[in-house]
Amino acid sequence: MRLSIDAFLDYTLSGPADLLFALEVAQMHDQVLITDKLVVGGVEPLRPILGDESLGRRTWAFGEGRVTAHYTATVDIERAPTALQGLRADRLKDLPPLVVPYLFPSRYCEADRFETAVRREFGDADGGDKVQAMADWIRGHLDYVPGSSDVNTTAADTYVAHRGVCRDFAHLLIAMTRAAGIPARMVGAYAWQLDPPDFHAVVEVWLADGWHLVDPTGLAPTEGIARIGVGRDATDISFLTVFGQAQLNHQQVRVQMVDTDRQPERLV
């Protein structure tokens, strides 16, 4: 499918601050950028850098006062719906070097605290069947409640509270999957059919020699997800990191399917 993406941010900085944006869709084998454009106002000249694992890119800026960012893109998604059942878990010693770090606990995903619970609840399943059982358990036991968590909420907090937003669902699935010895990473994304529209956090798990997308919230089909970047947890995928103080004035994200019989207008 072809998606049209439009994201707009409007912030007021309390003083001069460095800013790190992660808004641009990553060019990958299953998502192909047709056009994209990032315009940032109220800042010094931008400096792009590669994202984690050289997937996508982030953009440094420095500004003060009012700062706006407007990102538009057209992207072709060439991905079938995720099917985890029957996929094998790779032996740890055979994992590629870049995958190994996604086995370990991280700030928001305390995998070491979930080993007993995962063994007790999902011990009879293996590989993709185990990950699917975890995702189903999360959807069945957690309530999606906007505003129910904050930047300090971890997977363990979410497990106790039984509620959260997309980042909390993702953190919990990542922690459980890593506790089972299966690599998992967090993905910042734009998502078709997400209601209400917003930036979205999902998960990729490493099974059968490859990464596979999972949305533990069940709110967006994986075949309509456009990745921005990946990382260990929310620390690495924030769409905007402000090294200072900022107030959000307005934020809007729109993701729509495009009629592929019509050629998109090329952005300049």
XYZ file of C-alpha atoms in Angstrom:
268
model
C 0.000 0.000 0.000
C 1.022 3.611 -0.495
C 0.763 5.935 2.493
C 0.750 9.713 2.773
C 2.233 10.991 6.036
C 1.913 14.469 7.498
C 3.316 15.317 10.948
C 3.456 18.736 12.576
C 5.036 19.750 15.911
C 4.857 23.135 17.629
C 6.885 23.735 20.817
C 8.009 26.696 22.892
C 11.459 26.412 24.473
C 12.058 28.106 27.822
C 15.639 28.848 26.780
C 18.241 27.952 24.134
C 18.365 24.167 23.673
C 19.723 21.406 21.463
C 17.019 19.331 19.771
C 17.191 15.859 18.260
C 14.326 15.056 15.866
C 13.388 11.546 14.688
C 10.550 12.174 12.251
C 11.743 10.837 8.904
C 10.624 7.453 7.575
C 13.498 4.976 7.211
C 14.334 3.636 3.756
C 14.165 -0.163 4.160
C 13.575 -3.292 2.128
C 9.835 -3.417 2.894
C 9.114 0.337 2.895
C 10.237 2.535 0.032
C 10.216 6.333 0.257
C 8.778 8.015 -2.827
C 9.063 11.590 -1.537
C 9.728 13.226 1.809
C 10.518 16.654 3.211
C 11.366 17.993 6.682
C 11.036 21.719 7.416
C 12.027 23.014 10.865
C 11.431 26.610 11.906
C 13.050 28.660 14.664
C 16.389 26.841 14.641
C 19.929 27.078 13.322
C 20.862 24.963 10.245
C 20.000 21.280 10.613
C 22.556 18.463 10.892
C 21.290 14.970 9.970
C 22.889 11.828 11.400
C 22.220 8.131 10.948
C 19.797 6.422 13.316
C 20.592 3.355 15.415
C 21.925 0.462 13.310
C 22.136 3.000 10.447
C 18.365 2.680 9.970
C 16.692 5.973 9.135
C 18.132 9.204 10.373
C 17.856 11.746 13.138
C 18.328 15.479 12.797
C 20.141 17.795 15.200
C 19.023 21.403 15.608
C 19.571 24.262 18.016
C 16.888 26.816 18.784
C 15.039 28.945 21.280
C 11.571 30.395 21.646
C 9.012 28.865 19.289
C 10.145 25.850 17.258
C 8.043 24.086 14.633
C 8.691 20.960 12.582
C 6.664 19.817 9.573
C 7.357 16.447 7.954
C 5.594 15.089 4.889
C 6.234 11.837 3.059
C 4.842 9.363 0.578
C 5.947 5.785 1.198
C 5.172 2.413 -0.353
C 4.758 -0.391 2.192
C 5.533 -3.803 0.703
C 4.893 -6.088 3.662
C 2.494 -8.946 4.317
C 0.661 -9.173 7.662
C 2.900 -10.588 10.382
C 2.457 -14.307 11.071
C 4.500 -15.446 14.090
C 3.088 -18.911 14.579
C 5.574 -21.648 13.770
C 8.610 -19.382 13.496
C 11.624 -20.823 15.291
C 13.736 -19.035 17.865
C 17.380 -18.886 16.780
C 20.107 -20.339 18.956
C 21.767 -17.546 20.863
C 25.254 -18.410 19.649
C 24.045 -18.007 16.040
C 22.670 -14.484 16.467
C 24.250 -11.704 14.349
C 26.336 -9.281 16.438
C 23.912 -6.365 15.962
C 21.053 -8.472 17.344
C 22.756 -9.587 20.572
C 22.220 -6.294 22.520
C 18.465 -6.766 22.185
C 18.639 -9.722 24.568
C 19.644 -7.586 27.531
C 17.601 -5.558 30.050
C 17.408 -1.830 29.386
C 16.169 1.228 31.252
C 12.476 0.677 30.514
C 12.514 -3.061 29.777
C 13.702 -4.896 32.916
C 13.833 -8.328 31.295
C 15.616 -9.881 34.275
C 12.550 -9.165 36.447
C 10.253 -11.181 34.179
C 12.095 -14.482 33.854
C 10.045 -16.338 36.470
C 6.688 -14.948 35.284
C 7.480 -15.760 31.642
C 8.598 -19.274 32.491
C 5.455 -19.887 34.548
C 2.961 -18.328 32.118
C 4.456 -19.219 28.726
C 6.799 -22.125 29.418
C 4.937 -24.570 27.173
C 5.346 -22.486 23.998
C 8.390 -21.882 21.785
C 9.590 -19.315 19.274
C 6.921 -17.361 17.456
C 4.144 -19.216 19.262
C 5.523 -17.952 22.579
C 5.790 -14.347 21.345
C 2.233 -14.498 19.987
C 1.004 -15.851 23.328
C 2.735 -12.959 25.109
C 1.195 -10.374 22.784
C -2.251 -11.951 23.253
C -1.777 -11.968 27.035
C -0.839 -8.275 27.035
C -3.875 -7.326 24.940
C -6.101 -9.379 27.230
C -4.733 -8.088 30.538
C -3.866 -4.425 29.861
C -6.233 -1.521 29.278
C -5.199 1.147 26.785
C -5.634 4.365 28.777
C -4.183 7.639 27.419
C -2.422 9.634 30.112
C -2.074 6.650 32.451
C 1.745 6.640 32.347
C 4.636 9.065 32.031
C 8.269 9.183 30.911
C 9.359 7.260 34.015
C 6.986 4.293 33.578
C 8.798 0.978 33.005
C 7.634 -2.437 31.875
C 7.458 -3.578 35.503
C 5.269 -0.589 36.380
C 2.958 -1.405 33.481
C 2.755 -5.067 34.491
C 1.560 -4.022 37.951
C -0.794 -1.258 36.786
C -2.343 -3.330 33.946
C -2.784 -0.213 31.844
C -0.773 2.105 29.637
C -0.293 3.523 26.154
C 1.510 2.151 23.107
C 5.027 2.635 24.510
C 4.029 0.784 27.700
C 2.530 -2.147 25.769
C 5.715 -2.279 23.684
C 8.019 -2.121 26.714
C 6.183 -4.993 28.381
C 6.312 -7.230 25.314
C 10.003 -6.457 24.827
C 10.810 -7.266 28.470
C 8.891 -10.556 28.314
C 10.416 -11.582 24.995
C 13.973 -10.846 26.136
C 13.269 -12.765 29.352
C 12.468 -15.751 27.142
C 15.827 -15.477 25.341
C 14.358 -13.975 22.163
C 15.778 -10.623 20.947
C 13.303 -7.742 20.773
C 13.687 -4.084 19.872
C 11.401 -1.060 19.973
C 10.227 0.669 16.818
C 9.053 4.263 16.433
C 6.582 4.488 13.578
C 3.716 6.061 11.724
C 0.687 3.783 11.606
C -2.238 3.604 9.205
C -5.683 3.223 10.830
C -4.398 4.238 14.270
C -7.224 6.016 16.103
C -6.640 8.656 17.276
C -3.756 9.386 14.867
C -0.418 9.825 16.617
C 3.161 8.614 16.611
C 3.135 4.904 17.408
C 5.455 2.517 19.250
C 5.583 -1.138 18.235
C 7.990 -4.079 18.554
C 10.211 -6.179 16.316
C 11.216 -9.669 17.443
C 14.058 -11.714 15.995
C 12.831 -15.116 14.812
C 13.937 -17.429 12.005
C 16.885 -15.207 10.995
C 14.908 -11.998 10.680
C 12.974 -9.203 12.352
C 9.183 -9.416 12.540
C 6.836 -6.554 13.455
C 4.328 -6.936 16.275
C 1.867 -4.336 17.565
C 1.022 -5.457 21.111
C -1.803 -2.896 21.297
C -3.533 -4.453 18.284
C -4.518 -0.934 17.202
C -2.741 -0.867 13.827
C -2.141 -3.525 11.155
C 1.550 -4.283 10.741
C 1.249 -4.061 6.946
C 0.396 -0.361 7.396
C 3.310 0.612 9.651
C 6.090 2.904 8.388
C 9.158 2.648 10.610
C 11.029 5.790 11.669
C 13.752 4.155 13.749
C 14.621 1.360 16.150
C 16.316 1.027 19.526
C 16.480 -0.677 22.894
C 13.423 1.112 24.295
C 11.715 4.531 24.282
C 15.020 6.227 25.084
C 16.225 5.509 21.546
C 13.102 6.166 19.463
C 11.705 9.454 20.778
C 10.415 11.597 17.890
C 11.857 14.635 19.676
C 14.463 14.850 22.420
C 14.905 18.302 23.951
C 18.106 18.947 25.888
C 16.389 21.612 27.968
C 12.815 22.592 28.832
C 9.953 22.788 26.342
C 6.191 23.221 26.286
C 4.053 21.460 23.683
C 1.706 23.879 21.915
C 0.311 21.596 19.231
C 0.976 18.224 17.631
C -0.755 16.540 14.707
C -0.109 13.322 12.787
C -2.033 12.144 9.730
C -1.485 8.851 7.901
C -3.691 8.112 4.894
C -3.764 5.532 2.131
C -3.056 6.961 -1.318
C -4.733 5.903 -4.542
C -1.817 4.328 -6.445
C -3.553 5.007 -9.768
C -2.621 8.669 -9.229
C 1.023 9.708 -9.187
C 1.996 11.714 -6.071
C 3.193 15.256 -6.507
C 6.944 15.276 -6.083
C 8.162 17.384 -3.215
C 10.959 19.897 -3.731
